[in-house]
């Protein structure tokens, strides 16, 4: 019985050491980035797994109480030039109540929420279309600006940008498992070569 207990204790001890070793190995190498080319290659090779299960929307949106400088906002919002978009972002940081000025994709819940107060269905806006409307909340006039950038329909491929982080995480996990396996194999070979263990 004592021998059995000792065996279990040693087995548990070995597993704890291995667990700690794996953790340290991953920690030391976790800063390594998966190259962009590998991420894109994985996306292209597995594209069928990246079909959208719901409509997704990418758009610019802002709400402001400002009266002045709105002609510039309209000009920047209609533009596709990076310099104009950057000016729009800077203006939005200081002069809006809320804004979405990135190219991320959101689902229907978010776009419906942003479109409150608009007389119509904002999610049906044409890509590139600028929509403006006004509203009054607690006696304060608000001005709304919206531009649809892209719509992903159900069954369409999700854009790479929307899946990039997920692919990166998946490839990093695969890489970590491979790193642990290769390191263990090297330790075993070294131990065999030095007669620490028998084959």
Tab-separated table of N, CA and C in Angstrom, residues 14-146:
chain	number	residue	atom	x	y	z
A	14	UNK	N	5.605	14.628	-10.636
A	14	UNK	CA	6.122	14.745	-12.001
A	14	UNK	C	5.165	15.546	-12.884
A	15	UNK	N	3.861	15.312	-12.706
A	15	UNK	CA	2.869	16.049	-13.487
A	15	UNK	C	2.859	17.532	-13.128
A	16	UNK	N	3.025	17.837	-11.835
A	16	UNK	CA	3.096	19.244	-11.403
A	16	UNK	C	4.321	19.937	-12.001
A	17	UNK	N	5.456	19.240	-11.968
A	17	UNK	CA	6.679	19.808	-12.537
A	17	UNK	C	6.497	20.063	-14.031
A	18	UNK	N	5.902	19.086	-14.729
A	18	UNK	CA	5.678	19.223	-16.172
A	18	UNK	C	4.719	20.379	-16.453
A	19	UNK	N	3.692	20.508	-15.632
A	19	UNK	CA	2.727	21.605	-15.808
A	19	UNK	C	3.419	22.960	-15.644
A	20	UNK	N	4.247	23.086	-14.620
A	20	UNK	CA	4.999	24.318	-14.388
A	20	UNK	C	5.968	24.592	-15.534
A	21	UNK	N	6.615	23.536	-15.997
A	21	UNK	CA	7.549	23.656	-17.114
A	21	UNK	C	6.829	24.162	-18.366
A	22	UNK	N	5.673	23.577	-18.673
A	22	UNK	CA	4.888	24.019	-19.836
A	22	UNK	C	4.506	25.491	-19.702
A	23	UNK	N	4.065	25.865	-18.510
A	23	UNK	CA	3.671	27.259	-18.269
A	23	UNK	C	4.818	28.227	-18.495
A	24	UNK	N	6.002	27.878	-17.962
A	24	UNK	CA	7.185	28.744	-18.123
A	24	UNK	C	7.610	28.832	-19.588
A	25	UNK	N	7.564	27.700	-20.272
A	25	UNK	CA	7.952	27.652	-21.686
A	25	UNK	C	7.055	28.549	-22.527
A	26	UNK	N	5.756	28.452	-22.295
A	26	UNK	CA	4.800	29.282	-23.032
A	26	UNK	C	4.980	30.748	-22.664
A	27	UNK	N	5.181	31.024	-21.375
A	27	UNK	CA	5.352	32.407	-20.903
A	27	UNK	C	6.569	33.061	-21.558
A	28	UNK	N	7.668	32.322	-21.654
A	28	UNK	CA	8.892	32.857	-22.250
A	28	UNK	C	8.737	33.160	-23.732
A	29	UNK	N	7.826	32.467	-24.392
A	29	UNK	CA	7.701	32.605	-25.842
A	29	UNK	C	6.391	33.247	-26.283
A	30	UNK	N	5.626	33.774	-25.336
A	30	UNK	CA	4.298	34.274	-25.709
A	30	UNK	C	4.327	35.605	-26.459
A	31	UNK	N	5.437	36.311	-26.408
A	31	UNK	CA	5.506	37.595	-27.101
A	31	UNK	C	5.706	37.436	-28.607
A	32	UNK	N	6.063	36.236	-29.037
A	32	UNK	CA	6.290	36.009	-30.469
A	32	UNK	C	4.977	36.174	-31.238
A	33	UNK	N	5.012	36.993	-32.261
A	33	UNK	CA	3.819	37.258	-33.068
A	33	UNK	C	3.745	36.309	-34.251
A	34	UNK	N	2.536	35.905	-34.582
A	34	UNK	CA	2.336	35.097	-35.784
A	34	UNK	C	2.437	36.052	-36.973
A	35	UNK	N	3.281	35.746	-37.958
A	35	UNK	CA	3.422	36.650	-39.114
A	35	UNK	C	2.092	36.862	-39.840
A	36	UNK	N	1.894	38.081	-40.314
A	36	UNK	CA	0.649	38.438	-41.022
A	36	UNK	C	0.403	37.505	-42.210
A	37	UNK	N	1.484	37.117	-42.893
A	37	UNK	CA	1.330	36.246	-44.064
A	37	UNK	C	0.732	34.891	-43.670
A	38	UNK	N	1.119	34.368	-42.496
A	38	UNK	CA	0.573	33.087	-42.027
A	38	UNK	C	-0.899	33.229	-41.656
A	39	UNK	N	-1.250	34.361	-41.047
A	39	UNK	CA	-2.645	34.599	-40.684
A	39	UNK	C	-3.518	34.638	-41.936
A	40	UNK	N	-3.057	35.363	-42.942
A	40	UNK	CA	-3.823	35.478	-44.191
A	40	UNK	C	-3.893	34.141	-44.930
A	41	UNK	N	-2.790	33.402	-44.895
A	41	UNK	CA	-2.781	32.098	-45.549
A	41	UNK	C	-3.796	31.164	-44.885
A	42	UNK	N	-3.828	31.164	-43.554
A	42	UNK	CA	-4.792	30.316	-42.836
A	42	UNK	C	-6.225	30.728	-43.186
A	43	UNK	N	-6.462	32.044	-43.239
A	43	UNK	CA	-7.797	32.549	-43.592
A	43	UNK	C	-8.215	32.053	-44.976
A	44	UNK	N	-7.312	32.171	-45.959
A	44	UNK	CA	-7.628	31.761	-47.332
A	44	UNK	C	-7.852	30.249	-47.428
A	45	UNK	N	-7.024	29.482	-46.717
A	45	UNK	CA	-7.138	28.019	-46.790
A	45	UNK	C	-8.367	27.487	-46.058
A	46	UNK	N	-8.905	28.270	-45.132
A	46	UNK	CA	-10.049	27.814	-44.324
A	46	UNK	C	-11.257	28.730	-44.480
A	47	UNK	N	-11.346	29.388	-45.615
A	47	UNK	CA	-12.361	30.411	-45.831
A	47	UNK	C	-13.787	29.905	-45.614
A	48	UNK	N	-14.017	28.643	-45.951
A	48	UNK	CA	-15.372	28.094	-45.800
A	48	UNK	C	-15.834	28.093	-44.343
A	49	UNK	N	-14.886	28.130	-43.417
A	49	UNK	CA	-15.240	28.171	-41.985
A	49	UNK	C	-15.586	29.580	-41.516
A	50	UNK	N	-15.427	30.552	-42.400
A	50	UNK	CA	-15.620	31.949	-42.007
A	50	UNK	C	-16.820	32.576	-42.709
A	51	UNK	N	-17.883	31.837	-42.784
A	51	UNK	CA	-19.126	32.386	-43.341
A	51	UNK	C	-19.946	32.989	-42.207
A	52	UNK	N	-20.548	34.125	-42.486
A	52	UNK	CA	-21.296	34.845	-41.459
A	52	UNK	C	-22.627	34.162	-41.162
A	53	UNK	N	-22.955	34.079	-39.868
A	53	UNK	CA	-24.230	33.506	-39.447
A	53	UNK	C	-25.276	34.593	-39.214
A	54	UNK	N	-24.839	35.852	-39.298
A	54	UNK	CA	-25.760	36.979	-39.147
A	54	UNK	C	-25.251	38.151	-39.979
A	55	UNK	N	-26.133	39.126	-40.231
A	55	UNK	CA	-25.683	40.311	-40.960
A	55	UNK	C	-24.741	41.107	-40.072
A	56	UNK	N	-23.669	41.603	-40.687
A	56	UNK	CA	-22.689	42.403	-39.974
A	56	UNK	C	-22.499	43.707	-40.741
A	57	UNK	N	-22.249	44.793	-39.987
A	57	UNK	CA	-22.206	46.117	-40.589
A	57	UNK	C	-20.929	46.846	-40.170
A	58	UNK	N	-20.351	47.544	-41.130
A	58	UNK	CA	-19.223	48.432	-40.855
A	58	UNK	C	-19.639	49.826	-41.299
A	59	UNK	N	-19.476	50.819	-40.423
A	59	UNK	CA	-19.936	52.170	-40.744
A	59	UNK	C	-19.252	53.200	-39.859
A	60	UNK	N	-19.324	54.454	-40.308
A	60	UNK	CA	-18.933	55.594	-39.490
A	60	UNK	C	-20.206	56.214	-38.938
A	61	UNK	N	-20.118	56.697	-37.699
A	61	UNK	CA	-21.299	57.271	-37.050
A	61	UNK	C	-20.837	58.278	-36.007
A	62	UNK	N	-21.537	59.396	-35.944
A	62	UNK	CA	-21.250	60.346	-34.867
A	62	UNK	C	-22.503	61.130	-34.506
A	63	UNK	N	-22.517	61.573	-33.244
A	63	UNK	CA	-23.591	62.424	-32.728
A	63	UNK	C	-22.926	63.642	-32.113
A	64	UNK	N	-23.394	64.826	-32.499
A	64	UNK	CA	-22.796	66.045	-31.965
A	64	UNK	C	-23.866	67.092	-31.677
A	65	UNK	N	-23.551	68.007	-30.777
A	65	UNK	CA	-24.419	69.158	-30.523
A	65	UNK	C	-23.821	70.410	-31.170
A	66	UNK	N	-22.683	70.255	-31.834
A	66	UNK	CA	-22.016	71.375	-32.513
A	66	UNK	C	-22.875	71.907	-33.662
A	67	UNK	N	-22.765	73.211	-33.885
A	67	UNK	CA	-23.451	73.820	-35.038
A	67	UNK	C	-22.446	74.204	-36.114
A	68	UNK	N	-21.242	74.544	-35.693
A	68	UNK	CA	-20.224	75.038	-36.624
A	68	UNK	C	-19.296	73.906	-37.080
A	69	UNK	N	-18.742	74.088	-38.262
A	69	UNK	CA	-17.768	73.137	-38.789
A	69	UNK	C	-18.381	71.879	-39.370
A	70	UNK	N	-19.706	71.870	-39.532
A	70	UNK	CA	-20.363	70.655	-40.012
A	70	UNK	C	-20.163	70.416	-41.502
A	71	UNK	N	-19.878	71.486	-42.255
A	71	UNK	CA	-19.571	71.296	-43.674
A	71	UNK	C	-18.300	70.452	-43.830
A	72	UNK	N	-17.331	70.695	-42.947
A	72	UNK	CA	-16.109	69.888	-42.964
A	72	UNK	C	-16.422	68.431	-42.611
A	73	UNK	N	-17.298	68.241	-41.623
A	73	UNK	CA	-17.678	66.880	-41.218
A	73	UNK	C	-18.282	66.135	-42.402
A	74	UNK	N	-19.172	66.809	-43.132
A	74	UNK	CA	-19.806	66.196	-44.310
A	74	UNK	C	-18.745	65.839	-45.348
A	75	UNK	N	-17.828	66.774	-45.611
A	75	UNK	CA	-16.769	66.547	-46.605
A	75	UNK	C	-15.897	65.357	-46.200
A	76	UNK	N	-15.461	65.324	-44.932
A	76	UNK	CA	-14.603	64.249	-44.452
A	76	UNK	C	-15.337	62.903	-44.470
A	77	UNK	N	-16.613	62.954	-44.094
A	77	UNK	CA	-17.377	61.713	-44.016
A	77	UNK	C	-17.602	61.114	-45.407
A	78	UNK	N	-17.753	61.964	-46.394
A	78	UNK	CA	-17.975	61.478	-47.768
A	78	UNK	C	-16.687	60.970	-48.407
A	79	UNK	N	-15.564	61.396	-47.873
A	79	UNK	CA	-14.270	61.075	-48.464
A	79	UNK	C	-13.803	59.662	-48.090
A	80	UNK	N	-12.982	59.101	-48.962
A	80	UNK	CA	-12.326	57.822	-48.673
A	80	UNK	C	-10.831	58.017	-48.442
A	81	UNK	N	-10.392	59.278	-48.466
A	81	UNK	CA	-8.974	59.583	-48.263
A	81	UNK	C	-8.606	59.418	-46.780
A	82	UNK	N	-7.473	58.758	-46.526
A	82	UNK	CA	-7.063	58.505	-45.142
A	82	UNK	C	-6.856	59.801	-44.358
A	83	UNK	N	-6.313	60.832	-45.007
A	83	UNK	CA	-6.109	62.123	-44.325
A	83	UNK	C	-7.418	62.734	-43.854
A	84	UNK	N	-8.455	62.665	-44.691
A	84	UNK	CA	-9.770	63.200	-44.318
A	84	UNK	C	-10.381	62.382	-43.179
A	85	UNK	N	-10.224	61.075	-43.257
A	85	UNK	CA	-10.774	60.204	-42.210
A	85	UNK	C	-10.073	60.477	-40.884
A	86	UNK	N	-8.768	60.720	-40.940
A	86	UNK	CA	-8.023	61.044	-39.725
A	86	UNK	C	-8.505	62.363	-39.120
A	87	UNK	N	-8.757	63.364	-39.977
A	87	UNK	CA	-9.289	64.642	-39.476
A	87	UNK	C	-10.664	64.442	-38.842
A	88	UNK	N	-11.472	63.602	-39.463
A	88	UNK	CA	-12.796	63.296	-38.922
A	88	UNK	C	-12.678	62.639	-37.551
A	89	UNK	N	-11.734	61.726	-37.393
A	89	UNK	CA	-11.530	61.065	-36.097
A	89	UNK	C	-11.116	62.073	-35.024
A	90	UNK	N	-10.183	62.942	-35.397
A	90	UNK	CA	-9.711	63.950	-34.441
A	90	UNK	C	-10.840	64.890	-34.041
A	91	UNK	N	-11.624	65.344	-35.015
A	91	UNK	CA	-12.760	66.221	-34.743
A	91	UNK	C	-13.758	65.499	-33.824
A	92	UNK	N	-13.989	64.237	-34.097
A	92	UNK	CA	-14.973	63.453	-33.334
A	92	UNK	C	-14.554	63.268	-31.881
A	93	UNK	N	-13.267	63.104	-31.627
A	93	UNK	CA	-12.796	62.909	-30.246
A	93	UNK	C	-13.150	64.091	-29.348
A	94	UNK	N	-13.113	65.292	-29.901
A	94	UNK	CA	-13.323	66.490	-29.087
A	94	UNK	C	-14.753	67.032	-29.119
A	95	UNK	N	-15.506	66.714	-30.170
A	95	UNK	CA	-16.761	67.452	-30.382
A	95	UNK	C	-18.003	66.574	-30.540
A	96	UNK	N	-17.922	65.330	-30.122
A	96	UNK	CA	-19.104	64.472	-30.263
A	96	UNK	C	-19.551	63.917	-28.914
A	97	UNK	N	-20.797	63.510	-28.867
A	97	UNK	CA	-21.323	62.830	-27.690
A	97	UNK	C	-20.983	61.347	-27.757
A	98	UNK	N	-20.984	60.807	-28.964
A	98	UNK	CA	-20.551	59.443	-29.208
A	98	UNK	C	-20.164	59.316	-30.677
A	99	UNK	N	-19.310	58.341	-30.962
A	99	UNK	CA	-18.920	58.138	-32.354
A	99	UNK	C	-18.363	56.733	-32.553
A	100	UNK	N	-18.420	56.294	-33.803
A	100	UNK	CA	-17.781	55.050	-34.250
A	100	UNK	C	-17.025	55.419	-35.516
A	101	UNK	N	-15.713	55.483	-35.412
A	101	UNK	CA	-14.887	55.921	-36.540
A	101	UNK	C	-13.817	54.891	-36.863
A	102	UNK	N	-14.165	53.617	-36.767
A	102	UNK	CA	-13.228	52.582	-37.184
A	102	UNK	C	-13.926	51.685	-38.194
A	103	UNK	N	-13.188	50.743	-38.735
A	103	UNK	CA	-13.770	49.885	-39.767
A	103	UNK	C	-14.211	48.535	-39.202
A	104	UNK	N	-14.404	48.475	-37.882
A	104	UNK	CA	-14.862	47.224	-37.281
A	104	UNK	C	-16.286	46.913	-37.723
A	105	UNK	N	-16.645	45.649	-37.609
A	105	UNK	CA	-17.989	45.196	-37.973
A	105	UNK	C	-18.786	44.923	-36.705
A	106	UNK	N	-20.058	45.290	-36.733
A	106	UNK	CA	-20.935	45.058	-35.588
A	106	UNK	C	-22.202	44.360	-36.072
A	107	UNK	N	-22.949	43.809	-35.124
A	107	UNK	CA	-24.169	43.114	-35.513
A	107	UNK	C	-25.377	44.058	-35.510
A	108	UNK	N	-26.524	43.499	-35.768
A	108	UNK	CA	-27.735	44.296	-35.936
A	108	UNK	C	-28.123	45.071	-34.675
A	109	UNK	N	-27.873	44.504	-33.509
A	109	UNK	CA	-28.245	45.178	-32.255
A	109	UNK	C	-27.583	46.544	-32.165
A	110	UNK	N	-26.287	46.599	-32.476
A	110	UNK	CA	-25.541	47.866	-32.362
A	110	UNK	C	-25.998	48.889	-33.407
A	111	UNK	N	-26.182	48.461	-34.658
A	111	UNK	CA	-26.554	49.426	-35.689
A	111	UNK	C	-27.968	49.957	-35.452
A	112	UNK	N	-28.856	49.104	-34.962
A	112	UNK	CA	-30.221	49.549	-34.651
A	112	UNK	C	-30.178	50.570	-33.521
A	113	UNK	N	-29.333	50.327	-32.529
A	113	UNK	CA	-29.193	51.266	-31.417
A	113	UNK	C	-28.657	52.616	-31.899
A	114	UNK	N	-27.625	52.585	-32.760
A	114	UNK	CA	-27.060	53.833	-33.273
A	114	UNK	C	-28.053	54.569	-34.169
A	115	UNK	N	-28.958	53.839	-34.802
A	115	UNK	CA	-29.911	54.452	-35.727
A	115	UNK	C	-31.194	54.955	-35.091
A	116	UNK	N	-31.274	54.928	-33.756
A	116	UNK	CA	-32.488	55.422	-33.092
A	116	UNK	C	-32.714	56.887	-33.436
A	117	UNK	N	-33.929	57.197	-33.721
A	117	UNK	CA	-34.270	58.579	-34.058
A	117	UNK	C	-34.271	58.835	-35.553
A	118	UNK	N	-33.724	57.887	-36.332
A	118	UNK	CA	-33.719	58.058	-37.777
A	118	UNK	C	-35.036	57.560	-38.346
A	119	UNK	N	-35.641	58.367	-39.227
A	119	UNK	CA	-36.911	57.974	-39.837
A	119	UNK	C	-36.612	57.059	-41.020
A	120	UNK	N	-36.518	55.798	-40.746
A	120	UNK	CA	-36.188	54.819	-41.777
A	120	UNK	C	-35.359	53.711	-41.173
A	121	UNK	N	-34.923	52.800	-41.986
A	121	UNK	CA	-34.156	51.664	-41.505
A	121	UNK	C	-32.698	51.846	-41.907
A	122	UNK	N	-31.896	52.294	-40.967
A	122	UNK	CA	-30.514	52.671	-41.268
A	122	UNK	C	-29.676	51.490	-41.764
A	123	UNK	N	-30.037	50.281	-41.366
A	123	UNK	CA	-29.242	49.133	-41.805
A	123	UNK	C	-29.428	48.818	-43.285
A	124	UNK	N	-30.397	49.465	-43.905
A	124	UNK	CA	-30.600	49.286	-45.343
A	124	UNK	C	-29.919	50.375	-46.171
A	125	UNK	N	-29.107	51.200	-45.532
A	125	UNK	CA	-28.410	52.269	-46.257
A	125	UNK	C	-27.463	51.663	-47.288
A	126	UNK	N	-27.323	52.337	-48.427
A	126	UNK	CA	-26.376	51.902	-49.451
A	126	UNK	C	-24.943	52.124	-48.959
A	127	UNK	N	-24.045	51.256	-49.383
A	127	UNK	CA	-22.629	51.440	-49.046
A	127	UNK	C	-22.155	52.749	-49.660
A	128	UNK	N	-21.496	53.576	-48.853
A	128	UNK	CA	-21.003	54.876	-49.307
A	128	UNK	C	-21.992	56.007	-49.093
A	129	UNK	N	-23.227	55.677	-48.745
A	129	UNK	CA	-24.266	56.696	-48.569
A	129	UNK	C	-24.097	57.419	-47.230
A	130	UNK	N	-24.160	58.750	-47.279
A	130	UNK	CA	-24.122	59.567	-46.074
A	130	UNK	C	-25.554	59.927	-45.696
A	131	UNK	N	-25.914	59.655	-44.460
A	131	UNK	CA	-27.253	59.980	-43.963
A	131	UNK	C	-27.099	60.945	-42.792
A	132	UNK	N	-27.926	61.983	-42.790
A	132	UNK	CA	-27.917	62.954	-41.692
A	132	UNK	C	-29.327	63.083	-41.148
A	133	UNK	N	-29.429	63.232	-39.855
A	133	UNK	CA	-30.725	63.541	-39.262
A	133	UNK	C	-30.511	64.293	-37.963
A	134	UNK	N	-31.569	64.919	-37.481
A	134	UNK	CA	-31.508	65.717	-36.254
A	134	UNK	C	-32.472	65.140	-35.229
A	135	UNK	N	-32.189	65.426	-34.001
A	135	UNK	CA	-33.072	65.024	-32.914
A	135	UNK	C	-32.904	65.981	-31.752
A	136	UNK	N	-33.900	66.008	-30.886
A	136	UNK	CA	-33.829	66.855	-29.700
A	136	UNK	C	-34.042	65.965	-28.480
A	137	UNK	N	-33.068	65.985	-27.583
A	137	UNK	CA	-33.177	65.221	-26.340
A	137	UNK	C	-32.967	66.183	-25.185
A	138	UNK	N	-33.973	66.251	-24.301
A	138	UNK	CA	-33.960	67.167	-23.142
A	138	UNK	C	-33.633	68.594	-23.569
A	139	UNK	N	-34.267	69.000	-24.655
A	139	UNK	CA	-34.147	70.376	-25.137
A	139	UNK	C	-32.855	70.688	-25.869
A	140	UNK	N	-32.002	69.694	-26.052
A	140	UNK	CA	-30.721	69.915	-26.737
A	140	UNK	C	-30.786	69.278	-28.121
A	141	UNK	N	-30.483	70.096	-29.133
A	141	UNK	CA	-30.506	69.606	-30.520
A	141	UNK	C	-29.248	68.790	-30.806
A	142	UNK	N	-29.468	67.605	-31.314
A	142	UNK	CA	-28.358	66.723	-31.670
A	142	UNK	C	-28.355	66.499	-33.178
A	143	UNK	N	-27.144	66.418	-33.717
A	143	UNK	CA	-26.990	66.179	-35.145
A	143	UNK	C	-26.297	64.829	-35.332
A	144	UNK	N	-26.890	63.999	-36.174
A	144	UNK	CA	-26.413	62.641	-36.399
A	144	UNK	C	-25.856	62.515	-37.817
A	145	UNK	N	-24.723	61.838	-37.940
A	145	UNK	CA	-24.093	61.582	-39.235
A	145	UNK	C	-23.768	60.086	-39.310
A	146	UNK	N	-24.090	59.486	-40.441
A	146	UNK	CA	-23.915	58.049	-40.604
A	146	UNK	C	-23.474	57.747	-42.035
